[in-house]
Amino acid sequence: MGAAIVDALDAPTRLLAARRSAPPALAGKWELPGGKVEAGETPVEALHRELREELGVTARLGAEVVHPDGAWPLTPALRMRVWWAVVDGEPAPLEDHDELRWLPRGQWGSVDWLPGDVALIAALERA
């Protein structure tokens, strides 16, 4: 599950990007915050938990960013569902990331995104 964290759900002008610190193969690449669903969790519960653990924030979720096939392909075997979100408080890179960056609209594709996120970021910018 992932969150497209923006400054406003109705007319976003900034998107939060998180730079991976591990594993070594992914370190230095950028992604949307989020993570895996644990046993007994719904996708939305997992996303809220991941945002607390990774960024130390609570979120208000907006609409799901739906992929035509139901979920965004990250790898041939992994898929991700994504929701627009706004957060309470200032996000901090607490876990799995070493830097966070607010990207202005029009520059959402300006960082070195993980390959699986590139099409998603382009779709977010068109939305």
PDB file of C-alpha atoms in Angstrom:
ATOM      1  CA  MET A   1       0.000   0.000   0.000  1.00  0.00           C
ATOM      2  CA  GLY A   2       1.223   3.471  -0.755  1.00  0.00           C
ATOM      3  CA  ALA A   3       0.268   7.065  -0.046  1.00  0.00           C
ATOM      4  CA  ALA A   4       0.515   9.941  -2.473  1.00  0.00           C
ATOM      5  CA  ILE A   5       0.948  12.509   0.298  1.00  0.00           C
ATOM      6  CA  VAL A   6       0.059  15.967  -0.930  1.00  0.00           C
ATOM      7  CA  ASP A   7      -0.565  19.374   0.593  1.00  0.00           C
ATOM      8  CA  ALA A   8      -4.297  19.392  -0.309  1.00  0.00           C
ATOM      9  CA  LEU A   9      -6.646  16.688  -1.569  1.00  0.00           C
ATOM     10  CA  ASP A  10      -8.754  19.017  -3.709  1.00  0.00           C
ATOM     11  CA  ALA A  11      -5.966  20.804  -5.602  1.00  0.00           C
ATOM     12  CA  PRO A  12      -2.535  19.376  -4.712  1.00  0.00           C
ATOM     13  CA  THR A  13       0.506  21.530  -5.462  1.00  0.00           C
ATOM     14  CA  ARG A  14       3.162  19.441  -3.648  1.00  0.00           C
ATOM     15  CA  LEU A  15       3.881  15.691  -3.430  1.00  0.00           C
ATOM     16  CA  LEU A  16       6.033  14.027  -0.760  1.00  0.00           C
ATOM     17  CA  ALA A  17       8.808  11.755  -2.043  1.00  0.00           C
ATOM     18  CA  ALA A  18      10.784   9.451   0.257  1.00  0.00           C
ATOM     19  CA  ARG A  19      14.335   8.288  -0.523  1.00  0.00           C
ATOM     20  CA  ARG A  20      15.074   4.640   0.329  1.00  0.00           C
ATOM     21  CA  SER A  21      17.973   3.911   2.673  1.00  0.00           C
ATOM     22  CA  ALA A  22      17.821   0.106   2.309  1.00  0.00           C
ATOM     23  CA  PRO A  23      18.193  -2.512   0.987  1.00  0.00           C
ATOM     24  CA  PRO A  24      21.389  -1.647  -0.905  1.00  0.00           C
ATOM     25  CA  ALA A  25      19.833  -2.391  -4.312  1.00  0.00           C
ATOM     26  CA  LEU A  26      17.134   0.253  -3.681  1.00  0.00           C
ATOM     27  CA  ALA A  27      19.075   2.766  -1.577  1.00  0.00           C
ATOM     28  CA  GLY A  28      19.066   6.254  -3.066  1.00  0.00           C
ATOM     29  CA  LYS A  29      15.919   5.682  -5.139  1.00  0.00           C
ATOM     30  CA  TRP A  30      12.706   7.539  -4.364  1.00  0.00           C
ATOM     31  CA  GLU A  31       9.264   6.118  -3.618  1.00  0.00           C
ATOM     32  CA  LEU A  32       5.896   6.911  -2.150  1.00  0.00           C
ATOM     33  CA  PRO A  33       5.682   6.022   1.556  1.00  0.00           C
ATOM     34  CA  GLY A  34       3.836   2.837   2.489  1.00  0.00           C
ATOM     35  CA  GLY A  35       4.405  -0.852   2.827  1.00  0.00           C
ATOM     36  CA  LYS A  36       3.037  -4.341   3.100  1.00  0.00           C
ATOM     37  CA  VAL A  37      -0.253  -5.507   4.547  1.00  0.00           C
ATOM     38  CA  GLU A  38       0.270  -7.678   7.628  1.00  0.00           C
ATOM     39  CA  ALA A  39      -1.927 -10.646   8.512  1.00  0.00           C
ATOM     40  CA  GLY A  40      -5.261  -9.478   9.887  1.00  0.00           C
ATOM     41  CA  GLU A  41      -5.003  -5.940   8.454  1.00  0.00           C
ATOM     42  CA  THR A  42      -7.049  -4.301   5.764  1.00  0.00           C
ATOM     43  CA  PRO A  43      -5.108  -2.333   3.141  1.00  0.00           C
ATOM     44  CA  VAL A  44      -6.237   0.952   4.696  1.00  0.00           C
ATOM     45  CA  GLU A  45      -5.232  -0.164   8.211  1.00  0.00           C
ATOM     46  CA  ALA A  46      -1.831  -1.210   6.859  1.00  0.00           C
ATOM     47  CA  LEU A  47      -1.313   2.157   5.179  1.00  0.00           C
ATOM     48  CA  HIS A  48      -2.129   4.065   8.372  1.00  0.00           C
ATOM     49  CA  ARG A  49       0.266   1.831  10.356  1.00  0.00           C
ATOM     50  CA  GLU A  50       3.058   2.219   7.792  1.00  0.00           C
ATOM     51  CA  LEU A  51       2.739   6.022   7.756  1.00  0.00           C
ATOM     52  CA  ARG A  52       2.976   6.128  11.568  1.00  0.00           C
ATOM     53  CA  GLU A  53       6.032   3.827  11.555  1.00  0.00           C
ATOM     54  CA  GLU A  54       7.871   5.341   8.576  1.00  0.00           C
ATOM     55  CA  LEU A  55       7.023   9.035   8.947  1.00  0.00           C
ATOM     56  CA  GLY A  56       5.536   9.534  12.423  1.00  0.00           C
ATOM     57  CA  VAL A  57       2.305  11.000  11.060  1.00  0.00           C
ATOM     58  CA  THR A  58      -1.385  10.282  10.936  1.00  0.00           C
ATOM     59  CA  ALA A  59      -3.129  10.664   7.616  1.00  0.00           C
ATOM     60  CA  ARG A  60      -6.506  11.478   6.160  1.00  0.00           C
ATOM     61  CA  LEU A  61      -6.972   9.409   3.031  1.00  0.00           C
ATOM     62  CA  GLY A  62      -8.665  10.661  -0.086  1.00  0.00           C
ATOM     63  CA  ALA A  63      -9.609   8.700  -3.176  1.00  0.00           C
ATOM     64  CA  GLU A  64      -7.727   5.628  -4.267  1.00  0.00           C
ATOM     65  CA  VAL A  65      -5.537   6.152  -7.335  1.00  0.00           C
ATOM     66  CA  VAL A  66      -6.860   3.247  -9.334  1.00  0.00           C
ATOM     67  CA  HIS A  67      -4.768   1.416 -11.915  1.00  0.00           C
ATOM     68  CA  PRO A  68      -6.723  -0.026 -14.889  1.00  0.00           C
ATOM     69  CA  ASP A  69      -5.716  -3.541 -13.740  1.00  0.00           C
ATOM     70  CA  GLY A  70      -6.659  -2.882 -10.110  1.00  0.00           C
ATOM     71  CA  ALA A  71      -3.210  -2.216  -8.612  1.00  0.00           C
ATOM     72  CA  TRP A  72       0.035  -0.566  -9.723  1.00  0.00           C
ATOM     73  CA  PRO A  73       2.710  -3.051 -10.857  1.00  0.00           C
ATOM     74  CA  LEU A  74       5.973  -2.648  -8.952  1.00  0.00           C
ATOM     75  CA  THR A  75       7.599  -5.834 -10.207  1.00  0.00           C
ATOM     76  CA  PRO A  76       6.185  -8.751 -12.190  1.00  0.00           C
ATOM     77  CA  ALA A  77       5.043 -10.299  -8.889  1.00  0.00           C
ATOM     78  CA  LEU A  78       4.268  -7.253  -6.681  1.00  0.00           C
ATOM     79  CA  ARG A  79       1.324  -4.874  -6.973  1.00  0.00           C
ATOM     80  CA  MET A  80       0.549  -1.739  -4.959  1.00  0.00           C
ATOM     81  CA  ARG A  81      -2.668   0.100  -4.212  1.00  0.00           C
ATOM     82  CA  VAL A  82      -2.270   3.855  -3.657  1.00  0.00           C
ATOM     83  CA  TRP A  83      -4.421   6.522  -2.012  1.00  0.00           C
ATOM     84  CA  TRP A  84      -4.166  10.312  -2.074  1.00  0.00           C
ATOM     85  CA  ALA A  85      -3.458  11.513   1.477  1.00  0.00           C
ATOM     86  CA  VAL A  86      -2.818  14.567   3.592  1.00  0.00           C
ATOM     87  CA  VAL A  87      -1.001  14.261   6.920  1.00  0.00           C
ATOM     88  CA  ASP A  88      -1.158  15.858  10.328  1.00  0.00           C
ATOM     89  CA  GLY A  89       2.233  17.079  11.456  1.00  0.00           C
ATOM     90  CA  GLU A  90       5.545  17.246   9.672  1.00  0.00           C
ATOM     91  CA  PRO A  91       6.714  13.907   8.240  1.00  0.00           C
ATOM     92  CA  ALA A  92      10.169  12.694   9.299  1.00  0.00           C
ATOM     93  CA  PRO A  93      12.272   9.861   7.816  1.00  0.00           C
ATOM     94  CA  LEU A  94      12.014   7.497  10.799  1.00  0.00           C
ATOM     95  CA  GLU A  95      12.307   4.108   9.114  1.00  0.00           C
ATOM     96  CA  ASP A  96      13.439   2.844   5.679  1.00  0.00           C
ATOM     97  CA  HIS A  97      14.198   6.366   4.366  1.00  0.00           C
ATOM     98  CA  ASP A  98      17.025   8.854   4.821  1.00  0.00           C
ATOM     99  CA  GLU A  99      15.433  11.895   3.188  1.00  0.00           C
ATOM    100  CA  LEU A 100      11.999  13.301   2.430  1.00  0.00           C
ATOM    101  CA  ARG A 101      11.356  15.946  -0.177  1.00  0.00           C
ATOM    102  CA  TRP A 102       8.278  17.982  -1.089  1.00  0.00           C
ATOM    103  CA  LEU A 103       8.161  18.233  -4.876  1.00  0.00           C
ATOM    104  CA  PRO A 104       6.222  21.090  -6.502  1.00  0.00           C
ATOM    105  CA  ARG A 105       3.613  20.135  -9.088  1.00  0.00           C
ATOM    106  CA  GLY A 106       5.216  20.022 -12.514  1.00  0.00           C
ATOM    107  CA  GLN A 107       8.363  18.550 -10.955  1.00  0.00           C
ATOM    108  CA  TRP A 108       6.892  15.387  -9.448  1.00  0.00           C
ATOM    109  CA  GLY A 109       8.995  13.303 -11.853  1.00  0.00           C
ATOM    110  CA  SER A 110      12.228  15.176 -11.066  1.00  0.00           C
ATOM    111  CA  VAL A 111      13.733  12.619  -8.653  1.00  0.00           C
ATOM    112  CA  ASP A 112      15.087   9.138  -9.402  1.00  0.00           C
ATOM    113  CA  TRP A 113      11.939   7.114  -8.653  1.00  0.00           C
ATOM    114  CA  LEU A 114      12.006   3.349  -8.262  1.00  0.00           C
ATOM    115  CA  PRO A 115      11.211   1.877 -11.699  1.00  0.00           C
ATOM    116  CA  GLY A 116       7.838   0.564 -10.539  1.00  0.00           C
ATOM    117  CA  ASP A 117       6.753   4.044  -9.423  1.00  0.00           C
ATOM    118  CA  VAL A 118       7.508   5.947 -12.650  1.00  0.00           C
ATOM    119  CA  ALA A 119       4.148   5.288 -14.387  1.00  0.00           C
ATOM    120  CA  LEU A 120       2.283   5.934 -11.148  1.00  0.00           C
ATOM    121  CA  ILE A 121       3.961   9.313 -10.639  1.00  0.00           C
ATOM    122  CA  ALA A 122       3.123  10.314 -14.225  1.00  0.00           C
ATOM    123  CA  ALA A 123      -0.507   9.325 -13.619  1.00  0.00           C
ATOM    124  CA  LEU A 124      -0.603  11.345 -10.389  1.00  0.00           C
ATOM    125  CA  GLU A 125       0.702  14.412 -12.153  1.00  0.00           C
ATOM    126  CA  ARG A 126      -1.960  14.087 -14.861  1.00  0.00           C
ATOM    127  CA  ALA A 127      -4.773  13.714 -12.300  1.00  0.00           C
TER     128      ALA A 127
END
